[in-house]
Coordinates of C-alpha atoms in Angstrom, one line a residue:
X2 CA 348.6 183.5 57.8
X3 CA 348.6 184.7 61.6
X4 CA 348.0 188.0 60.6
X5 CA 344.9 187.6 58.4
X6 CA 343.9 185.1 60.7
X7 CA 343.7 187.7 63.6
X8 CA 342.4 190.6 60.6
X9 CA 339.4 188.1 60.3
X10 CA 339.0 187.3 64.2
X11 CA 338.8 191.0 64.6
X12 CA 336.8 192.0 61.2
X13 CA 334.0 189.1 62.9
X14 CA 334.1 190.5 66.3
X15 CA 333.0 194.0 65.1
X16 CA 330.1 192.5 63.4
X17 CA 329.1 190.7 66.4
X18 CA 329.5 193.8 68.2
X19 CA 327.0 195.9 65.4
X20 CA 324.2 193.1 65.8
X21 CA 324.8 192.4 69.4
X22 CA 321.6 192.3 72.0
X23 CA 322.2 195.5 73.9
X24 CA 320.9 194.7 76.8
X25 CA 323.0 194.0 79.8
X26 CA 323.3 190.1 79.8
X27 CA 324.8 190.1 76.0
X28 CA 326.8 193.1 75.8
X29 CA 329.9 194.0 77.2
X30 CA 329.7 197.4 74.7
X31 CA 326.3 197.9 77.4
X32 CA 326.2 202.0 78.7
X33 CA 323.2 203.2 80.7
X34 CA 321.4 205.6 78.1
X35 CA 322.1 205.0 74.4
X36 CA 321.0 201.3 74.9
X37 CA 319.2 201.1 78.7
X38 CA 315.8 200.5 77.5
X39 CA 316.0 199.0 74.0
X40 CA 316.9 195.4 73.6
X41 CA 317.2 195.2 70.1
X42 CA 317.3 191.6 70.2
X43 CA 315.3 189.7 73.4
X44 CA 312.0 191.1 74.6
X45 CA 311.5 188.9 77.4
X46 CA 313.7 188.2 80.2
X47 CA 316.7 186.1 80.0
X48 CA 317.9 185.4 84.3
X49 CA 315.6 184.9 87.3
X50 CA 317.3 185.7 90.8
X51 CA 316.9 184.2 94.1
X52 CA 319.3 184.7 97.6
X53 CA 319.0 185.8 100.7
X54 CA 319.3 189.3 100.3
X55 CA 317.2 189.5 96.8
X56 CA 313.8 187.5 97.0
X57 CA 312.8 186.1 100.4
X58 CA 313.0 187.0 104.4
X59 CA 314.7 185.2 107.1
X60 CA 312.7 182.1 108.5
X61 CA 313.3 180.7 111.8
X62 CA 310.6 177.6 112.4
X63 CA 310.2 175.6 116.1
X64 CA 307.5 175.2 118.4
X65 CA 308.1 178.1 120.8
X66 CA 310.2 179.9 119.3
X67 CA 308.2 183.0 119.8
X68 CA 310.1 183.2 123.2
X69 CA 313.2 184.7 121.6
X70 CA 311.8 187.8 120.0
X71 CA 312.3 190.1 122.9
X72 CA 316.1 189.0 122.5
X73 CA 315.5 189.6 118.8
X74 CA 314.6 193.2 119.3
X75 CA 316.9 193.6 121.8
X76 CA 319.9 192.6 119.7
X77 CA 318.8 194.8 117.1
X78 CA 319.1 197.6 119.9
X79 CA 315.5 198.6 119.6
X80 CA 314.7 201.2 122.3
X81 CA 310.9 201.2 121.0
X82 CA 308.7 198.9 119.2
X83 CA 305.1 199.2 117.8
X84 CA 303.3 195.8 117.5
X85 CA 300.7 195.3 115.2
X86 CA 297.9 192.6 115.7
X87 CA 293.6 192.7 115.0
X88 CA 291.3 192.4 118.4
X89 CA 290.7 188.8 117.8
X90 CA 294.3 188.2 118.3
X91 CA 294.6 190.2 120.9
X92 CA 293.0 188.6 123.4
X93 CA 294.5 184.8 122.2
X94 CA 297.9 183.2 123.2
X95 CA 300.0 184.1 120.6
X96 CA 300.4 187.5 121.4
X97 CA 300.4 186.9 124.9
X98 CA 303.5 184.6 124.2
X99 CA 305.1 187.5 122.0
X100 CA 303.9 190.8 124.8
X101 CA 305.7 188.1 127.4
X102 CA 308.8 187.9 125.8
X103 CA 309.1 191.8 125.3
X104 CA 308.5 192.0 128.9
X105 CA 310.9 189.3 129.8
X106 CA 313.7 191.6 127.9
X107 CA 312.7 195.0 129.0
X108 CA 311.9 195.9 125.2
X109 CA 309.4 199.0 125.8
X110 CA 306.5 199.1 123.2
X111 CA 303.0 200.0 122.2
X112 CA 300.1 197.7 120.9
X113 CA 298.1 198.5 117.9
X114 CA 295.3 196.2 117.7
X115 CA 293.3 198.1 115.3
X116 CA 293.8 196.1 112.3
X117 CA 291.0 195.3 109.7
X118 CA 290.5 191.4 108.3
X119 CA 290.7 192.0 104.8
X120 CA 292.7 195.5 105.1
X121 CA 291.7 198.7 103.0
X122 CA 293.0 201.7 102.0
X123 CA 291.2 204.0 105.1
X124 CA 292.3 200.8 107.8
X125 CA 295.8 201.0 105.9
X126 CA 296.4 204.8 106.4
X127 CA 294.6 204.2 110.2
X128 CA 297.4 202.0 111.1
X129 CA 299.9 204.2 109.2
X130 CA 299.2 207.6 111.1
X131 CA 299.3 205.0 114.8
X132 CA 303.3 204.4 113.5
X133 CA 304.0 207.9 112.5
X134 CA 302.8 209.2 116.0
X135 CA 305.7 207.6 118.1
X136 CA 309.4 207.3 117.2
X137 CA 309.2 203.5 116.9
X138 CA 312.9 202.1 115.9
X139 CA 311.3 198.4 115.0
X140 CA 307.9 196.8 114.1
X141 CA 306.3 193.5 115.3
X142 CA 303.6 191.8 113.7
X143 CA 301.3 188.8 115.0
X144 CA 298.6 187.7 112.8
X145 CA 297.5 186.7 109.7
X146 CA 298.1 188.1 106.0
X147 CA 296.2 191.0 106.6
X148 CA 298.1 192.3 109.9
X149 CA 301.4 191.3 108.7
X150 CA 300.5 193.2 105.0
X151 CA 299.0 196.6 107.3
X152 CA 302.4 196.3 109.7
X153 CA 304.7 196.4 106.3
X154 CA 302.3 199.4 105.2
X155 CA 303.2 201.3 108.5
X156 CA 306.9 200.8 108.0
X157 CA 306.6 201.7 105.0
X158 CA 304.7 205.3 105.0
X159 CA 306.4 206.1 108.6
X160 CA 310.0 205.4 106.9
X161 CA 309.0 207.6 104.2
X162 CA 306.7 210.8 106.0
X163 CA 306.3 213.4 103.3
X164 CA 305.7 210.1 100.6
X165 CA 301.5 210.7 99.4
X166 CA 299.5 207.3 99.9
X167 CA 299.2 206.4 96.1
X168 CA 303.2 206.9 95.7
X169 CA 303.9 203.3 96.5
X170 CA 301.1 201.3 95.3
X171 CA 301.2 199.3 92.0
X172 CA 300.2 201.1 88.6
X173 CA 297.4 201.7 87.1
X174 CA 295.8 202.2 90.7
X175 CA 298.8 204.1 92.0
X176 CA 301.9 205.8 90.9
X177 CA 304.2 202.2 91.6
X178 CA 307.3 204.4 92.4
X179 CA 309.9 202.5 93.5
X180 CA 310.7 202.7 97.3
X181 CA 313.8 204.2 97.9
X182 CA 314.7 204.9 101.5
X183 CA 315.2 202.5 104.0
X184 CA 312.8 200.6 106.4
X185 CA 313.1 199.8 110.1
X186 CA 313.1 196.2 111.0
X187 CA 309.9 194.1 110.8
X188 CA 309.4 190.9 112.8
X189 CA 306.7 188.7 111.3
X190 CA 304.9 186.0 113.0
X191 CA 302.4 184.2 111.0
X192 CA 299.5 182.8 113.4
X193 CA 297.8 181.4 110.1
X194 CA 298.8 178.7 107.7
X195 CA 298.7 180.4 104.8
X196 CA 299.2 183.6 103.4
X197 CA 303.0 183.3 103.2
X198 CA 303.4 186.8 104.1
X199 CA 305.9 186.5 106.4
X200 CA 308.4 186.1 103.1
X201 CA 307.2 188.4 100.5
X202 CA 307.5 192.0 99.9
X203 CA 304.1 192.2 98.9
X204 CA 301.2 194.4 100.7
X205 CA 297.4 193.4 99.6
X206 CA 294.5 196.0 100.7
X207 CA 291.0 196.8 99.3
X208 CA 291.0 199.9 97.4
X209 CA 287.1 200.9 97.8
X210 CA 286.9 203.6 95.5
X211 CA 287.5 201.1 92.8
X212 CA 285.8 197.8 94.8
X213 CA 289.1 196.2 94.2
X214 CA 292.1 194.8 95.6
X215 CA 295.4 196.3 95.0
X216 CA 298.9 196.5 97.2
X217 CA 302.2 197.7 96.9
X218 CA 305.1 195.5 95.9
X219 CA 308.7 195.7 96.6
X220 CA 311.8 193.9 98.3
X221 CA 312.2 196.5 100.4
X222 CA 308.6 195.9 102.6
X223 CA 310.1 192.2 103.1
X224 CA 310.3 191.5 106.6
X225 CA 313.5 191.1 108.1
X226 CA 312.5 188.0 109.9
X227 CA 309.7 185.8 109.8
X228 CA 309.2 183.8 113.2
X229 CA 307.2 180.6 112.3
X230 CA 305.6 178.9 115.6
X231 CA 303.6 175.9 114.7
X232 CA 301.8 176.5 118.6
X233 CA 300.4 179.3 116.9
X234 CA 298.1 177.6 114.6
X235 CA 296.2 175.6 117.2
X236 CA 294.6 179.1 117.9
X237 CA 292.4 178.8 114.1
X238 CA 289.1 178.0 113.9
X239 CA 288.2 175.3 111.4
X240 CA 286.8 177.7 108.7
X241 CA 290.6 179.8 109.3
X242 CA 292.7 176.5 108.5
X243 CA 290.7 175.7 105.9
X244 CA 290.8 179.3 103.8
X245 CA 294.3 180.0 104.3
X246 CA 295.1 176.2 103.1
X247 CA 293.3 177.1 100.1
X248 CA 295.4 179.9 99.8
X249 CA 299.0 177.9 100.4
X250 CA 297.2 175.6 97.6
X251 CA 296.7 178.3 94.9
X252 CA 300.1 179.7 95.7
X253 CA 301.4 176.6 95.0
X254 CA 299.5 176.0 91.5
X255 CA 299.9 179.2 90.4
X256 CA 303.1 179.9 90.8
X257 CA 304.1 176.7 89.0
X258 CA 302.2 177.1 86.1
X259 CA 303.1 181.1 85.8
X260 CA 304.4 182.0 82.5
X261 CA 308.0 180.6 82.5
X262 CA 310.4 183.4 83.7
X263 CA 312.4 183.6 80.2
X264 CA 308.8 184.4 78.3
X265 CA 307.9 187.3 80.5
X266 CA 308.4 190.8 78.8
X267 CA 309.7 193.0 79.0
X268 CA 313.8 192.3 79.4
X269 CA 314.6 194.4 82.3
X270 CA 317.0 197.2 81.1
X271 CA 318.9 197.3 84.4
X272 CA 318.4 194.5 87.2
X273 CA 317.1 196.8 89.4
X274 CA 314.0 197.1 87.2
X275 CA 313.5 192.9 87.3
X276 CA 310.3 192.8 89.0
X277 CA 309.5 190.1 92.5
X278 CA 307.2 188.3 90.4
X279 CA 309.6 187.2 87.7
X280 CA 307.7 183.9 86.1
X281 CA 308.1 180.5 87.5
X282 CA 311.2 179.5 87.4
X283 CA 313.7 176.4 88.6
X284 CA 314.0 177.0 91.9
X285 CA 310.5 178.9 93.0
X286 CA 309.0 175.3 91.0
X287 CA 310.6 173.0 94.0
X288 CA 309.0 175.3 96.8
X289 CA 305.9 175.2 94.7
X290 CA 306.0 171.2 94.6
X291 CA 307.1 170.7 98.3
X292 CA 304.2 172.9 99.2
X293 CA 301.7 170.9 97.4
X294 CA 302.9 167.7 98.4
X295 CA 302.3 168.7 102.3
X296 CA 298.6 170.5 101.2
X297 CA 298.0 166.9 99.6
X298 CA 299.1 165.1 103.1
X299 CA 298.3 167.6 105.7
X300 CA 295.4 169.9 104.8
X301 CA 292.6 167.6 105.4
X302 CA 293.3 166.6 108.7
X303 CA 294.4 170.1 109.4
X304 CA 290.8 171.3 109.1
X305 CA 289.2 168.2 110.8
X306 CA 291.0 168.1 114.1
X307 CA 292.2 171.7 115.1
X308 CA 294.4 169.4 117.8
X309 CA 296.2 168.0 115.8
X310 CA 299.6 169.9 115.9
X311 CA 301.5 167.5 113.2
X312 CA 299.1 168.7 110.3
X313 CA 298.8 172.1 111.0
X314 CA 302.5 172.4 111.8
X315 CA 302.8 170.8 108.3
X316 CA 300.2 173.3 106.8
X317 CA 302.2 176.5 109.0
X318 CA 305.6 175.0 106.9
X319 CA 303.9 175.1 103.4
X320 CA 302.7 178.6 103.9
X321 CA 306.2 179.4 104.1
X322 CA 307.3 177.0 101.2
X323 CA 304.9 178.0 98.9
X324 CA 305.6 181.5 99.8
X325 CA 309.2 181.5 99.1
X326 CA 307.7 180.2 95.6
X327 CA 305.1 182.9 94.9
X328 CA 307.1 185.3 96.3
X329 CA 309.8 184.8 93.6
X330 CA 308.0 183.5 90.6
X331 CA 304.3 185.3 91.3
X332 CA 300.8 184.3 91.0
X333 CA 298.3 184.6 88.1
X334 CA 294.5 184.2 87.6
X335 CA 293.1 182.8 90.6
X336 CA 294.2 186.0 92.4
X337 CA 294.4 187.9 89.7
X338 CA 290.3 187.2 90.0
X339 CA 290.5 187.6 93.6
X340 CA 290.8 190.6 94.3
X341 CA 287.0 192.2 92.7
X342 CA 285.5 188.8 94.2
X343 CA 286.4 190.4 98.1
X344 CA 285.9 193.8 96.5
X345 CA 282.7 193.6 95.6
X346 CA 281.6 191.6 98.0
X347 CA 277.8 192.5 99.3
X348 CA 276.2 190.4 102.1
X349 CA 278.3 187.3 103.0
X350 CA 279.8 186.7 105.7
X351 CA 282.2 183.8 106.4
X352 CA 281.8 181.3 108.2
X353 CA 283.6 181.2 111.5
X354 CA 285.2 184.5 111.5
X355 CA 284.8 187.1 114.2
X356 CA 284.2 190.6 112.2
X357 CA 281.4 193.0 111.9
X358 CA 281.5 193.7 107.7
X359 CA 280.6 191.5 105.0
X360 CA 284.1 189.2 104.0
X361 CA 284.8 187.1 101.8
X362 CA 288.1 185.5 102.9
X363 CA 291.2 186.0 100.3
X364 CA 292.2 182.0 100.6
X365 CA 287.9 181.2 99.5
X366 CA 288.2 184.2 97.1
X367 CA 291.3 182.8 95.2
X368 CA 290.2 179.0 95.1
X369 CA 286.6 179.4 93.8
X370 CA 287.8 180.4 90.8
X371 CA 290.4 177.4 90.7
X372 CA 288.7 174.7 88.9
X373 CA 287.8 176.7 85.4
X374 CA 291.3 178.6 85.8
X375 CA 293.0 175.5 85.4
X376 CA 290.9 174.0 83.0
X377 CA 291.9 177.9 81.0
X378 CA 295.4 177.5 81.3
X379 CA 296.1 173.5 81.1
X380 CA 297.1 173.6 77.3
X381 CA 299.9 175.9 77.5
X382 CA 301.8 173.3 80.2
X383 CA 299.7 169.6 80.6
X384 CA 302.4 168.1 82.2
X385 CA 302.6 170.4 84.6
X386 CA 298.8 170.5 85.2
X387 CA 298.9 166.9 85.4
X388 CA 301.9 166.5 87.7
X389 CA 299.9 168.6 90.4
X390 CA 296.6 166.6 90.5
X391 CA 298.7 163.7 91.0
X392 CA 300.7 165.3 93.7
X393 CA 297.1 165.8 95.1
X394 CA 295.7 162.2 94.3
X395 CA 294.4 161.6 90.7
X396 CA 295.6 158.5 88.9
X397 CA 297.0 160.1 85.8
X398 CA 298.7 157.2 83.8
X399 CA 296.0 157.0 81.8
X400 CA 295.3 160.5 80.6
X401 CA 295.8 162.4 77.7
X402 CA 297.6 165.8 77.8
X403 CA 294.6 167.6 76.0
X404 CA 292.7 166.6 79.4
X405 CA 295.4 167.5 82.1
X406 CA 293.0 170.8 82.7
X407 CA 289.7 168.9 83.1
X408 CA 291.8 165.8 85.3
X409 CA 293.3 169.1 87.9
X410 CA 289.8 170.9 88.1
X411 CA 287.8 167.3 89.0
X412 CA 290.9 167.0 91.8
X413 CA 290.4 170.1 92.9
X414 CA 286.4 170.0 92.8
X415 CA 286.5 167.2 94.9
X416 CA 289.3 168.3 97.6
X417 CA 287.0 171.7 98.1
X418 CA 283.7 169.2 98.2
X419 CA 285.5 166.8 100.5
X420 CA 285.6 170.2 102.7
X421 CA 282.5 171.6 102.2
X422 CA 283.5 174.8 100.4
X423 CA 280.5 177.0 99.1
X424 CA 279.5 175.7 95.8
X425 CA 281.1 179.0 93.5
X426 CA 280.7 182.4 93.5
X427 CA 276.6 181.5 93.5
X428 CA 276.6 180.7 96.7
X429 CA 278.1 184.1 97.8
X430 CA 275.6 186.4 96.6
X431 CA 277.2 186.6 93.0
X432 CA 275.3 186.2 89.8
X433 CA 275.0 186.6 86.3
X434 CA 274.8 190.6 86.5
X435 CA 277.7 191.1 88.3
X436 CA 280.0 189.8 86.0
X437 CA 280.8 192.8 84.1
X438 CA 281.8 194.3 87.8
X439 CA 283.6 191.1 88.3
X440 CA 286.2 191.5 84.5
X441 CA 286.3 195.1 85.1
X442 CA 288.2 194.6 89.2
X443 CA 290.4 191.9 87.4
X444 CA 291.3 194.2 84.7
X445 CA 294.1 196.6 86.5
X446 CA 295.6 193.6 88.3
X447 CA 298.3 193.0 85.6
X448 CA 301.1 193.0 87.9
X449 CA 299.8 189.2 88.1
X450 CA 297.4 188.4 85.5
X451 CA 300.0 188.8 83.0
X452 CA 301.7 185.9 84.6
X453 CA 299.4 183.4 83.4
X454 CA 300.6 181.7 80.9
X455 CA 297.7 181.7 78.4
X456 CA 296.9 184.9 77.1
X457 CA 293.3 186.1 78.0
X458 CA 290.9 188.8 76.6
X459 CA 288.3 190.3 78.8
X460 CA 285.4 187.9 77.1
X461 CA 287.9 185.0 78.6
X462 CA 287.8 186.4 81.7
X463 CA 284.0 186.7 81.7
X464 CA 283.4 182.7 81.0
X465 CA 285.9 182.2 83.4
X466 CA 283.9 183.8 86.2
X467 CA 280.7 182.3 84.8
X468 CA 282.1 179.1 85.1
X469 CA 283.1 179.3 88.4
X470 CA 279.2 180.6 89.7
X471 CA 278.5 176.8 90.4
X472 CA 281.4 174.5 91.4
X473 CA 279.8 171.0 92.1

């Protein structure tokens, strides 16, 4: 009986083996080529990963701790370091603090101050020819979104000096190869609460041939370590705190209602191929609800009394939560939208911002469209939909699941009414006509649009900016 026994064991094993999954999680028959790129049995992704070395940068948080980055650099042996800021910044105290410290240590370096708000392609390869001009050995960047994004850029294209501009930015706009040498270290320190791009590998620029926003996206561009001084956020004007807050917010929402990380297709064939924006998933969801808790607590009086340091030090800390959270599971709509909002932008100008072009902030681009992306996407998770307007305030022990989208957007129109947010996309120039413009800029930005997790045609997308042309 021992023998057939094992005769059968064997006999069942083979068949598993015949009808096993090959991809790499299920098969232990797995060999790069015959079965690499065909899963014969999943077609969406099966594992999410998170760890230090994988999905997020180093964070170190303290009032003042801007001090120790000359002995950062100079335990890193750096013998000459380019540091990247716009001409705003310049002249303010946080990179005074940072220029002090270099000088305290003896680190030798240049300033590039050049950097556009709302980066494009030409201010992108402006900054990128400053870093290839010098033998620079580490970078240092002290801003907002768009001068840490333009400092990962130059490390990036001076790393890699023979590598053509489109090489490394994501498909259909360029040729998304993946980055393959290796970068020199990147300090990052945020001087805005919100953009979370001190822990992301993710570069966003205006491509203007196309009136949209693209980037490049990789591990690689993550910086090595992101220096988080609350101090720093006393320097923002109102209208500042109050956009990238509204982007910390959306980060938070979206990345918690993404398209669960075991639905996305397609099943990597090698983990090497998973992409940074894998899906929401179990760990990225608790940075995503810690971040929205402190939006619910501190954003407010963040915006109303630029003194006080315990709410925008709250606001500088969710940036970075909700940042780990995007930065693992991804965004979807609201800046999947964003991106031709900015693009396209005509005559507005923002309030409070110091800059010669017309701008549309990212943080007001992303939550204009909030309310009616919410209300779009509700059905395929209400509980979730619900559990964030209550972390920001609604009474939902009442409501129905069918109207956890309609409950959310009401939370959200009154949060942006409470803080007198432009009423839609109306009341920045945008109407009826541009619409088309509008789909058509939303359109290549699948690396996150195909994270939501309702499906959407382009006639969605059109009622989805229509809706959003008058807020209130």
């Amino acid at each position: 009986t021992n023998m057939a026994g094992r005769e059968r064991v064997v006999h069942l094993l083979r068949q598993v083996q015949h009808a096993a999954c090959r991809c790499p999680a299920h098969s232990n028959t797995f060999q790069q080529g015959a079965g690499a790129s065909t899963c014969t049995v999943r077609k969406t992704d099966y594992a999410f990963e998170r760890g230090a070395q994988m999905a997020s940068s180093n964070i170190r948080y303290g009032g003042g701790v801007s001090r120790e980055i000359g002995m950062d650099l100079r335990n890193l042996r750096a013998q000459k370091v380019c540091l990247m800021t716009d001409r705003t910044l310049a002249l303010l105290p946080p990179v005074t603090a940072v220029l002090q410290s270099l000088d305290q240590n003896r680190v030798k370096y240049k300033v590039y101050d050049g950097v556009r708000v709302e980066p494009t392609d030409a201010s992108f390869k402006d900054a990128i020819a400053f870093a290839k001009g010098d033998s620079f050995d580490a970078f240092v960047a002290v801003g907002g979104g768009s001068v840490i994004d333009t400092c990962k850029a130059a490390n990036l294209y001076s790393s890699h000096p023979d590598a053509d501009f489109l090489d490394f930015v994501n498909a259909p706009v360029g040729k998304g190869k993946p980055i393959t040498g290796a970068l020199k270290p990147l300090i990052a320190v945020p001087t805005t609460a919100g953009t979370g791009s001190e822990t992301t590998g993710v570069a966003i620029f205006d491509f203007e041939p196309l009136k949209a926003k693209t980037g490049i996206a990789s591990r690689a561009l993550r910086p090595t370590l992101g220096v988080v001084d609350p101090l720093h956020t006393l320097s923002m004007p109102r209208s500042v705190a109050a956009n990238s807050g509204f982007d910390v917010l959306c980060h938070a929402l979206e990345s918690y209602t993404a398209l669960p990380y075991d639905q996305r297709s397609p099943c990597p064939p090698d983990p090497l191929s998973r992409p940074a924006y894998q899906g929401s998933n179990p760990i990225s969801d608790v940075w995503a609800r810690h971040a929205l808790r402190a939006v619910a607590k501190y954003m407010k009086r963040a915006v109303r009394d630029p003194e006080d340091l315990e709410a925008r030090s709250g606001m500088h800390l969710a940036s970075v939560f909700a940042g780990i959270g995007f930065g693992n599971a991804g965004v979807h709509l609201c800046h999947g939208m964003s991106y031709p909002i900015a693009g396209n932008v005509k005559t507005h100008r923002a309030r409070g911002y110091a800059v010669e072009h017309p701008l549309v902030p990212h943080g007001l681009s992303v939550v204009l469209t909030a309310p009616a992306v919410f209300t779009f996407t509700a059905p395929m998770c209400p509980e979730r939909h619900l559990e964030a307007a209550e972390i920001l305030g609604a009474d939902v022990r009442q409501v129905k699941r069918e109207d956890a989208g309609p409950v959310l957007a009401d939370t959200l129109r009154g949060f942006l009414f409470d803080l007198q947010v432009e009423d839609g996309l109306g009341a920045l120039g945008y109407g009826p006509d541009d619409i088309p413009a509008l789909v058509k800029g939303t359109v290549p930005q699948e690396r996150v649009t195909k994270l939501s997790p309702r499906a959407h045609s382009q006639e969605d997308l059109s009622r989805l900016f229509e809706a959003s042309m008058k807020i209130y």
